[in-house]
XYZ file of C-alpha atoms in Angstrom:
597
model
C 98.049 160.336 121.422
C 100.655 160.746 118.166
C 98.341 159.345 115.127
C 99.986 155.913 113.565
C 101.999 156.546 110.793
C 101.482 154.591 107.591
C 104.154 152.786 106.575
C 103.842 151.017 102.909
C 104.798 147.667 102.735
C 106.115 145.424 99.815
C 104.568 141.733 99.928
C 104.106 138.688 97.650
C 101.850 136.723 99.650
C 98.793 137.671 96.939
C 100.599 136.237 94.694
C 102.476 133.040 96.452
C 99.665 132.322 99.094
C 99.980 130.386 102.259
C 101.531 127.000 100.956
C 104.881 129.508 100.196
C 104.753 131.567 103.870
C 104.718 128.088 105.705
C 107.211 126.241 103.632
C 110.021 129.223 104.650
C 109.068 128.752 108.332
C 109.067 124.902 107.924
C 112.210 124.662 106.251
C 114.344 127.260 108.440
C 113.762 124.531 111.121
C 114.567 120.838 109.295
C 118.245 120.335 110.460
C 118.786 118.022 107.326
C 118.804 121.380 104.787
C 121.816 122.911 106.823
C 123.615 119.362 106.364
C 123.060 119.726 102.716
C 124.049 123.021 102.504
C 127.344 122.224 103.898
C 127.713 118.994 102.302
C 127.294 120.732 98.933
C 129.630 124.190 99.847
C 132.302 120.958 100.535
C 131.280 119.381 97.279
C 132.078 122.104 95.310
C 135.676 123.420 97.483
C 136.626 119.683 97.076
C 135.863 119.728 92.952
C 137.192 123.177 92.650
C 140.787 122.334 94.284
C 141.289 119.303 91.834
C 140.549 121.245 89.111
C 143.302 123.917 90.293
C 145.275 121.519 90.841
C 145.002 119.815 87.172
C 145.517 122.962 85.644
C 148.445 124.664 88.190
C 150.956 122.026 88.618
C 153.339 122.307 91.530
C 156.648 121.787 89.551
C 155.606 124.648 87.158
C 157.476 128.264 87.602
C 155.631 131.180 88.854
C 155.488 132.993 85.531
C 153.404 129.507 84.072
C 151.260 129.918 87.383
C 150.283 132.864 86.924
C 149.145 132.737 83.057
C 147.230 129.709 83.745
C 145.087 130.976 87.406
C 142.791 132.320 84.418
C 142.062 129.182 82.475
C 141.734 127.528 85.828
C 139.384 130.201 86.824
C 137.513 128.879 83.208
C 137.182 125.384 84.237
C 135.773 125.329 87.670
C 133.004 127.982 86.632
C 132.325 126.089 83.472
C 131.619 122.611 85.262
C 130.615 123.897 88.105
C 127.678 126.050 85.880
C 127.159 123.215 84.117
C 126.680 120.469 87.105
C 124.348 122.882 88.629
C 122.661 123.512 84.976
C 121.925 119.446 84.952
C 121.579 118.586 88.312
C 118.634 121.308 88.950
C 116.837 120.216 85.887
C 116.637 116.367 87.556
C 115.389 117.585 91.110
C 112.452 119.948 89.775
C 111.355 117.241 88.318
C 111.370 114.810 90.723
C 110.214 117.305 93.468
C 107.165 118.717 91.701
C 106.134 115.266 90.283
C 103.835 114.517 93.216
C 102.562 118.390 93.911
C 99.092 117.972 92.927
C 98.600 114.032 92.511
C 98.894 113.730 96.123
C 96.499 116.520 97.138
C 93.858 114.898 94.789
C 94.954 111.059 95.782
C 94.434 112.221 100.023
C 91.244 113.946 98.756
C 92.370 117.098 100.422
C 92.344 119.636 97.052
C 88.644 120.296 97.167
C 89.057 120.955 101.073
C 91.734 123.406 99.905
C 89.659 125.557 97.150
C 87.095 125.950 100.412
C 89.889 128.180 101.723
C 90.337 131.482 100.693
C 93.407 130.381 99.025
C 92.814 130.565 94.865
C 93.839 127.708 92.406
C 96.392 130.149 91.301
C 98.185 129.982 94.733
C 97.954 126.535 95.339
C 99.895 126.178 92.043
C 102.367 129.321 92.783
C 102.555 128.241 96.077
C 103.158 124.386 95.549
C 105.755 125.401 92.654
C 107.722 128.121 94.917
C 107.824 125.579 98.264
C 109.305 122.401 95.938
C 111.978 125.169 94.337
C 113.187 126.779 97.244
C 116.162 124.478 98.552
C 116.987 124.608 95.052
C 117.085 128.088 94.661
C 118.933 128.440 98.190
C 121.792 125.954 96.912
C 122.457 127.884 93.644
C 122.512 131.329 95.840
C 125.072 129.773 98.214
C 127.406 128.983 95.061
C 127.209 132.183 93.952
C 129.641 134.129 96.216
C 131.756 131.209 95.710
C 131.940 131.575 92.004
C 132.357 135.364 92.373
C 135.447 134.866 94.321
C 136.852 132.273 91.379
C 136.270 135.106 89.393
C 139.372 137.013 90.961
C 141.692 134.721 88.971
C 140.557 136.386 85.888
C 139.096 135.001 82.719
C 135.596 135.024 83.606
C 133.458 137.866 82.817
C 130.546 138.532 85.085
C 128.112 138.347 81.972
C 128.394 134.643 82.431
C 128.048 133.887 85.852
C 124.844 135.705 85.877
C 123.747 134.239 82.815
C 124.260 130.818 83.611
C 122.633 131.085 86.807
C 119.478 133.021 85.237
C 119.574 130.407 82.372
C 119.663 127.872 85.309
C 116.781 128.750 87.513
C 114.190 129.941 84.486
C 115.017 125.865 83.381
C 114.301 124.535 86.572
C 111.700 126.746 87.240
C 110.383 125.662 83.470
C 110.810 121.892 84.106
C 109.623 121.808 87.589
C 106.290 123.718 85.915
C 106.161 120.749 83.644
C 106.178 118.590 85.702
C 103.602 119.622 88.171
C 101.437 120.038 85.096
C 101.767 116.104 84.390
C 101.202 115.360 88.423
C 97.334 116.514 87.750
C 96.807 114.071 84.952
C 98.630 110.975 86.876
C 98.288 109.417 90.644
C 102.062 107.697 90.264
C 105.319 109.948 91.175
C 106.800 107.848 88.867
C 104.541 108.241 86.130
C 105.077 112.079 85.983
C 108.803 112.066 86.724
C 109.292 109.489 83.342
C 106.663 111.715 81.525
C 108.269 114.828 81.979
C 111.964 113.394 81.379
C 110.880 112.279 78.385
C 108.883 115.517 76.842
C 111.929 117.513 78.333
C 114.237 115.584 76.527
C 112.048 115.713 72.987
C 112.169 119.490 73.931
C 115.481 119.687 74.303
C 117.685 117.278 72.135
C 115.017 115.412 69.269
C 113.527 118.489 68.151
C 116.976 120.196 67.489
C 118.622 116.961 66.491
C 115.556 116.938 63.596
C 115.152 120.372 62.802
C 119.335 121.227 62.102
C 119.731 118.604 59.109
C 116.217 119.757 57.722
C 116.753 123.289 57.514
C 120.504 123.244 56.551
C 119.293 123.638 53.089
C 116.878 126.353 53.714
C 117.894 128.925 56.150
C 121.350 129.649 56.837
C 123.395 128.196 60.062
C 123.494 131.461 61.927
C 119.534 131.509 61.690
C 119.233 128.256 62.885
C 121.474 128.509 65.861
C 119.665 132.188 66.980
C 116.629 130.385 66.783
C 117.450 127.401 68.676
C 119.133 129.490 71.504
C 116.166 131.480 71.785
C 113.935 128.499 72.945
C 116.359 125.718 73.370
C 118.917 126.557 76.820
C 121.356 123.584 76.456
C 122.031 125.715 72.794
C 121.914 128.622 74.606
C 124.079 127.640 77.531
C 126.411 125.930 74.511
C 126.778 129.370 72.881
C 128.057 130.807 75.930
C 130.630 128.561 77.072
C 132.010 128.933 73.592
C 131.768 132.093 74.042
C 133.554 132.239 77.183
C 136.192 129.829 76.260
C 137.545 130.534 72.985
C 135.870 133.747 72.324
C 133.810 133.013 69.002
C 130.323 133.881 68.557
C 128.184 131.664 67.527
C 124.850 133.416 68.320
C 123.250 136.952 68.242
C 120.921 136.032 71.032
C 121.391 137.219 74.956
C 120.494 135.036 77.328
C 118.009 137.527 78.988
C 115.963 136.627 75.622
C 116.377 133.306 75.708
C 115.460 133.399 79.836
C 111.834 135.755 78.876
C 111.183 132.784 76.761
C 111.513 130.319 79.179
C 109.821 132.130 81.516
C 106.516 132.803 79.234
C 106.521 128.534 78.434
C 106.481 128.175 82.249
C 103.690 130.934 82.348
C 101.847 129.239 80.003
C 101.833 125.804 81.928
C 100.652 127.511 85.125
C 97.779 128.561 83.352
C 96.978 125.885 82.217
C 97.766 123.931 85.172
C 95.561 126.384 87.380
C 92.726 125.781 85.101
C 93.163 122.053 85.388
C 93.334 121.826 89.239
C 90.442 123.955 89.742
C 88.756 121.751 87.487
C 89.859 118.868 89.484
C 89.254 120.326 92.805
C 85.359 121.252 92.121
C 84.897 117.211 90.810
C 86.539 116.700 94.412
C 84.338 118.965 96.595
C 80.998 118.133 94.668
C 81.550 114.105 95.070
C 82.389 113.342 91.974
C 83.699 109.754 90.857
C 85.286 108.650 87.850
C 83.892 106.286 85.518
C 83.526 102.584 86.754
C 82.930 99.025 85.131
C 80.138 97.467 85.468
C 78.351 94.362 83.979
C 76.751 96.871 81.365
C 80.170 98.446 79.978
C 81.122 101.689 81.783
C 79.040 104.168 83.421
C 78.942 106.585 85.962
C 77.555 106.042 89.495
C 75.732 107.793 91.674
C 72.755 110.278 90.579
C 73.973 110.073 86.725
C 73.547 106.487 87.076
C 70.134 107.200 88.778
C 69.150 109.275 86.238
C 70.393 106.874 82.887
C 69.642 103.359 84.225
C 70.911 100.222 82.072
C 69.022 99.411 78.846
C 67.801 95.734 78.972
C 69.934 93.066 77.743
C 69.118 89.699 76.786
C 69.736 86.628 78.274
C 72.902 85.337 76.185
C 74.116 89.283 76.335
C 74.042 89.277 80.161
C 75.379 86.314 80.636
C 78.386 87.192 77.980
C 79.190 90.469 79.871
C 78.712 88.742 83.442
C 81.534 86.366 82.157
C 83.934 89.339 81.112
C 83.007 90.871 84.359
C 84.044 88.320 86.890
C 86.657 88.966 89.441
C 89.639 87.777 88.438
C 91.450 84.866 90.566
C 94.575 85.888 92.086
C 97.119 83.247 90.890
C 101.083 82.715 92.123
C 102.296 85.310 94.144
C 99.722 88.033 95.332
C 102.393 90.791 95.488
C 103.252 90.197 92.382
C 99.787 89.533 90.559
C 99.004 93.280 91.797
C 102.133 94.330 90.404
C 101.849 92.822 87.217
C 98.002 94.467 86.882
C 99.171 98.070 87.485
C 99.582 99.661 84.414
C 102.886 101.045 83.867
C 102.390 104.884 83.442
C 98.978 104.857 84.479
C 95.245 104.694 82.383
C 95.360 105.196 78.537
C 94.272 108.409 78.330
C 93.672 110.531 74.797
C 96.614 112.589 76.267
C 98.874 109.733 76.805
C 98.073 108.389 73.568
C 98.500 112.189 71.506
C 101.997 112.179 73.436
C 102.823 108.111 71.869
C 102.042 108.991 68.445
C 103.868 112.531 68.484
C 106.901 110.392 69.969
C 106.626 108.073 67.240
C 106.608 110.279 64.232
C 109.374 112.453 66.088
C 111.362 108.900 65.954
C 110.291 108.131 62.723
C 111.323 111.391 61.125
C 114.676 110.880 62.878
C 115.649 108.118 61.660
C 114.374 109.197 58.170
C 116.613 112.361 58.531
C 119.825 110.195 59.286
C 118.956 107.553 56.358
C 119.063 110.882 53.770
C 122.325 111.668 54.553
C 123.577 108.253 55.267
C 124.217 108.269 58.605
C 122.985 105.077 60.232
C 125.480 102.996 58.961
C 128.164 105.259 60.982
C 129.561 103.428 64.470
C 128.748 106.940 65.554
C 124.982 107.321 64.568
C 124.487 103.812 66.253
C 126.357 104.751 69.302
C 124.416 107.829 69.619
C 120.918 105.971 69.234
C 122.623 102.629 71.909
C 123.457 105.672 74.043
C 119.923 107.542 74.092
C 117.765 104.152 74.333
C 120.395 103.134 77.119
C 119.716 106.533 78.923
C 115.534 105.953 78.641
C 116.117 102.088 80.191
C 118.410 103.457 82.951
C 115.462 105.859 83.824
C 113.104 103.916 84.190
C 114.996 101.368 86.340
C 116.231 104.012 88.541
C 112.476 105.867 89.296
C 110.256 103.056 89.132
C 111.438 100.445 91.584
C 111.582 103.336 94.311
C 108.361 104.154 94.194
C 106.844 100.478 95.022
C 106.816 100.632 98.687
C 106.801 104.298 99.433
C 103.365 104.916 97.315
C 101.723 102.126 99.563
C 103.170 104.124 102.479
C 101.933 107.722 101.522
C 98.548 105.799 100.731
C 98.431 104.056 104.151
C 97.787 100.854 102.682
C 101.400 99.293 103.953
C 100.692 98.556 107.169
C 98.104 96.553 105.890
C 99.408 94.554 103.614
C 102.222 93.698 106.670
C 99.297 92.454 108.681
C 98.354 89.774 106.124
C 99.834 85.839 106.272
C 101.824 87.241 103.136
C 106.329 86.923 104.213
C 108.592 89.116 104.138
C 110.428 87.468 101.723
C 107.271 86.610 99.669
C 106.381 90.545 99.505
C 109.355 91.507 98.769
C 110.415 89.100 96.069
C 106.805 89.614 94.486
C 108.084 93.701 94.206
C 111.590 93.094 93.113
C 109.936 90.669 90.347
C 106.988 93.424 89.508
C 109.700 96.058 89.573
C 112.103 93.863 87.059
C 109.140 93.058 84.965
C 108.103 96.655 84.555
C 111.164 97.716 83.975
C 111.922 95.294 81.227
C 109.471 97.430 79.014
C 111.959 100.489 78.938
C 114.635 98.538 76.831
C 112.233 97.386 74.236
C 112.896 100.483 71.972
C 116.695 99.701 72.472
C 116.489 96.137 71.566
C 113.865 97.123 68.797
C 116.335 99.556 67.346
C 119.294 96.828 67.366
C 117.693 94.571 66.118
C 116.424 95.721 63.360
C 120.194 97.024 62.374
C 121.343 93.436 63.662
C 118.807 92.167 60.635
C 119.912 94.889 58.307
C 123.579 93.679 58.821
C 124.865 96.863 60.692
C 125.557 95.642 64.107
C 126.904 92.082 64.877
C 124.765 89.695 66.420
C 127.331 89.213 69.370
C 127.059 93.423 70.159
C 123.040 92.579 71.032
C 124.074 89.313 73.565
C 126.360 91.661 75.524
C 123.728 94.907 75.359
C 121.350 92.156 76.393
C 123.819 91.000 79.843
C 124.273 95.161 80.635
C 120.919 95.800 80.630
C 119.587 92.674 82.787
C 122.522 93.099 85.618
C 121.828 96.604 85.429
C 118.260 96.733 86.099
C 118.949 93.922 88.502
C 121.130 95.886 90.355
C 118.997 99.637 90.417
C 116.031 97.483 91.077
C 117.434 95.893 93.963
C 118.655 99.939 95.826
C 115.198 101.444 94.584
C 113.569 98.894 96.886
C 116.081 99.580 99.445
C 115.764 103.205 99.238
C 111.998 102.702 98.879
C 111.880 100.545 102.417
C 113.898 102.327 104.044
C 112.289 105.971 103.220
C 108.846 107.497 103.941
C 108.375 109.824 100.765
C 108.358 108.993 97.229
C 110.837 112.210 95.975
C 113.325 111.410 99.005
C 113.546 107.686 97.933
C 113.470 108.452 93.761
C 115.969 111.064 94.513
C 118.078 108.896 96.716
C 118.244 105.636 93.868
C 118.798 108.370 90.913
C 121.609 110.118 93.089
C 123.575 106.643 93.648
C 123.069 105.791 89.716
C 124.574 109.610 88.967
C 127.236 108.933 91.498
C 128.171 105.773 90.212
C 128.393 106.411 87.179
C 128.530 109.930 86.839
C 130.113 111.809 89.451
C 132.521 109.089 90.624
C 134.071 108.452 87.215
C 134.586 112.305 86.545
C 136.457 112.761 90.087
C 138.578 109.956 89.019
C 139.522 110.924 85.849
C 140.333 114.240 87.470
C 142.273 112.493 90.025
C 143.838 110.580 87.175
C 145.167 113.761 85.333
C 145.900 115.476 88.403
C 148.235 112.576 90.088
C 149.749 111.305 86.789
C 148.467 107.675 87.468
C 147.143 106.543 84.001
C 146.011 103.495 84.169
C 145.159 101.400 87.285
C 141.724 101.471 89.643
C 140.171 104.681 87.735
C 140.904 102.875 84.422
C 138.901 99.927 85.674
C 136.454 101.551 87.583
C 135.581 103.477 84.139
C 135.031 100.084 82.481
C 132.710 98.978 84.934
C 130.073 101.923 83.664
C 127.039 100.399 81.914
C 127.250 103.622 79.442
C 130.857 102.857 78.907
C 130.187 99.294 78.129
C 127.541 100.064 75.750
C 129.883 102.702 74.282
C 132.236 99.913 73.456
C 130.435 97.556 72.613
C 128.438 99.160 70.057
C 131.149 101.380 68.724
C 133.074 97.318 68.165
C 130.230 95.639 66.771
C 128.459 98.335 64.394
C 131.078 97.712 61.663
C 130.311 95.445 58.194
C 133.549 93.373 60.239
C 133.683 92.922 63.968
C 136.209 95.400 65.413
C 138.439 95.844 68.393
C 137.387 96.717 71.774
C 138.647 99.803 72.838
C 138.671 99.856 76.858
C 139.745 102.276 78.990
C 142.442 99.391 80.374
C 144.583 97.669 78.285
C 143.624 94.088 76.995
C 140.314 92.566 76.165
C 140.198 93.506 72.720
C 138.701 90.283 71.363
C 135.008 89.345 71.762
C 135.112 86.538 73.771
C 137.459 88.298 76.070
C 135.165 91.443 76.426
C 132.018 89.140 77.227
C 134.280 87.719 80.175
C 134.405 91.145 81.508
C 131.023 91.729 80.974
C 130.020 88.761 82.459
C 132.321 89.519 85.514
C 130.772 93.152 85.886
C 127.499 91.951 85.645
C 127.989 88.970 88.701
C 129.535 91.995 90.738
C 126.554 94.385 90.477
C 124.204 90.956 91.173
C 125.941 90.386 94.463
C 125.758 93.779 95.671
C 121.969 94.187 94.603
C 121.460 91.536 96.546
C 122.857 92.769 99.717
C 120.582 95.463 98.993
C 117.995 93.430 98.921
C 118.812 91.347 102.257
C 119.077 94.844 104.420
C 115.166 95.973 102.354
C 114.049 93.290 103.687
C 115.337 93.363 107.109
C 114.077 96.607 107.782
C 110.824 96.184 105.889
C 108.704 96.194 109.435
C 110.914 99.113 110.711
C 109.509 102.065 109.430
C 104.949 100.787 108.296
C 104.292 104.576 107.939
């Protein structure tokens, strides 16, 4: 008998664990990735032939052609690097923002840490199986690219770059993400969370720290610096780079990518250290802190061990008072709405991240007030803009989560077995989800305000803010719960409402104005369409209104240039979105029995 030869083998499961090896043989068998892998190969041959033909038109001579195949080469690689750059950022995010809340909320964490499998696995493992689609969709555009590249113009420096620079941000944000879904049982709790600390990361902190040290270090400096931790800068650098062939930074994007790399290092640690913590609490039985009549304490054997001190007779009676169950009044659906907290307990975490916010703000607004700024149309629009972005979050995340967390907690069907309506349940989430949501534009309506007192912006510019927000709230409010009814899983349904708000009013208005250039049409349905975007609105109107004297409105469309004449179309947009929300709302509830579990 020959003697078995020893053949070396190279393998990661030490490192990536079980949770990795079944996700590849789970997801080589769901039908619906090969639909989105073809859907999105169409996505970008459909985007990539309007951009050729923008930039080769047919009635040019070859010669012309032929010098421009390069600059049309340019363009598709740019947006399509770009869209990819985003869009990745926006589904880590929302994919990893349930990866350990839900192992701790089913109670099956401490079950896993009896395995063989380490902390460290779980969190390489959940991490890797979220990210793989992702990673799989950028691959795919890859080849794709690299034949683009044929027309010339694009070195292969930044193809690899951007992609590198891509995945280290997802992988980065995803990591972030997943770090937050320890601390917090609501998707939507970590997905804001980590949108907002991402964007801190990524546009305050630069916004702050370029006007401060202008004066101290030189620009260069500041911009190697930036692109070192910062990848929008470094991603910025590059495109200039690519497209006009200035340097604006020393720094190579492999530094900028071992950077990124060590943060998301770092936040595995720490998130390894923080679900092991979490998972021994889990196997040992233990409970978090309850209320009782004697103020908080713990139950079980600590409360065994520590009994009550005596109280005396007007004490007890005082804290029996505060203790009483509290009547359900109006709408039950909606009373339990209204008591959940918005992003969860106040934790000392939660409340280190508020007041860090707040100074960051603070010192922002100081920065623009030294070099008179804020009484620019442009400073304001920039602030209308950013508050606008952090209300339109919100409404888009929260109200899908209202029916698919009852789901994934199994807690649906029961509330469907109770006396409660459909229409009763589902107008007491639609007015929980409204409510909620309402919270998210006090910072906007705070900030214009305060410049409405100070004289900057008209009062007329906060009425019409006021009617984009409502309708638009309204109307995401109305498709989260759709979404949320219709789907099992929180991601699929928060992904689902935030794709239709990016489509709307991203996606759809860029293939337009593509389609605009490319056919010659100015003016017409893509000129209207473009009006009908909340962000557009809120462009205009602030950029009218933030004058010492109320100024012109400049739509996309010709007309409407007075104020009265812009609230009209405001008003008309805003009855539009209504109407549609609520056939939104009439198909949620008709299949709100369809799909219990």
């Amino acid at each position: 008998m020959a003697p078995k030869r020893w053949a070396p083998t190279v393998s990661l499961s030490w490192l990536t664990g079980p949770i990795f090896d079944k996700e590849l043989r789970v997801s080589s068998r769901r039908r619906r990735n090969y639909v989105l892998r073809f859907v999105y190969v169409v996505f970008f041959l459909v985007f990539a032939s309007l951009i050729w033909m923008e930039e080769m038109p047919s009635g040019a001579g070859s010669v012309y052609q032929v010098s421009r195949m390069g600059r049309a080469a340019q363009q598709i690689v740019v947006s399509v690097v770009w869209f990819q750059f985003i869009a990745s950022q926006a589904v880590a995010i929302v994919m990893l923002s349930t990866a350990i809340s839900d192992e701790i909320y089913n109670k099956t964490l401490g079950l896993l840490m009896t395995t063989p499998i380490s902390g460290f696995q779980i969190v390489i493992g959940k991490l890797l199986s979220k990210l793989l689609q992702l990673a799989l969709l950028l691959a795919i555009t890859l080849p794709l690219l690299a034949i683009t590249r044929v027309l010339g113009g694009v070195p292969w420096g930044y193809l690899v770059g951007g992609l590198c620079v891509t995945l280290s941000t997802a992988l980065f944000c995803g990591a972030l993400s997943l770090f937050f879904s320890i601390f917090t049982r609501k998707a939507y709790a970590a997905i804001i969370t980590t949108a907002i600390m991402a964007a801190v990361w990524f546009g305050l902190v630069p916004g702050i720290s370029i006007p401060a040290l202008h004066n101290v270090i030189s620009e260069r400096a500041i911009t190697d610096a930036l692109c070192r931790v910062n990848p929008y800068c470094m991603l910025v650098a590059d495109t200039i780079r690519l497209m006009t062939g200035q340097s604006i930074s020393s720094v190579h994007w492999t530094a900028h990518c071992g950077v990124s790399l060590a943060g998301s290092a770092l936040l595995l640690f720490w998130a390894t250290v923080f679900v092991r913590k979490a998972a021994l609490r889990q196997a040992v039985g233990w409970q978090p802190q309850v209320r009782g009549t004697w103020g908080w304490h713990r139950s079980g054997r600590d409360a065994e061990r520590h009994p009550p001190l005596p109280m005396s007779i007007g004490t007890l009676e005082a804290a029996t008072r505060r203790s009483l169950v509290r009547r359900v009044t109006g709408s039950p659906v909606f009373w339990k709405e209204r008591r959940s907290p918005l992003l969860g307990r106040l934790g000392l975490g939660k409340i280190v991240i508020g007041i860090v916010l707040i100074a960051l703000a603070v010192l922002a607004y100081v920065s623009c007030a030294r070099q008179n700024m804020l009484n620019d149309s442009e400073t304001q629009v920039a602030y209308v803009v950013v508050f606008f972005a952090l209300g339109t979050l919100f409404a888009a995340v929260l109200p899908a989560t209202c029916i698919t967390s009852e789901k994934e907690s199994r807690s649906w069907p029961i509330l469907l077995t109770t006396p409660i309506s459909d229409r009763a349940i589902l107008w007491g989430k639609f007015l929980g989800a409204v409510r909620q949501c309402s919270i998210a534009w006090l910072p906007l309506f705070a900030h214009v305000g305060l410049f409405t007192v100070l004289g900057t912006i008209r009062p007329i510019g906060v009425v019409q803010l006021a009617v984009v927000a409502a309708w638009l709230t309204v109307f995401l409010c109305a498709t989260g719960l759709y979404f949320t009814s219709r789907l099992a899983r929180t991601t699929t349904a928060v992904i689902a409402n935030v794709s239709l708000a990016a489509g709307l009013w991203a996606l759809l208005p860029l293939f337009l104005a593509i389609v605009d250039e490319v056919f010659r049409i100015h003016g017409g349905f893509p000129s209207v369409y473009e009006d009908m975007n909340p962000f557009v609105q809120a462009i205009v109107i602030t950029d009218a209104t933030a004058r010492r004297q109320l100024h012109d409105y400049n739509w996309m469309q010709d007309g409407m240039r007075r104020a009265g004449e812009a609230t009209k179309w405001i008003l008309l947009n805003g009855a539009l979105y209504v109407v549609i929300g609520l056939g939104f709302l009439a198909r949620a509830r008709a299949r709100l029995r369809r799909n219990p579990v």
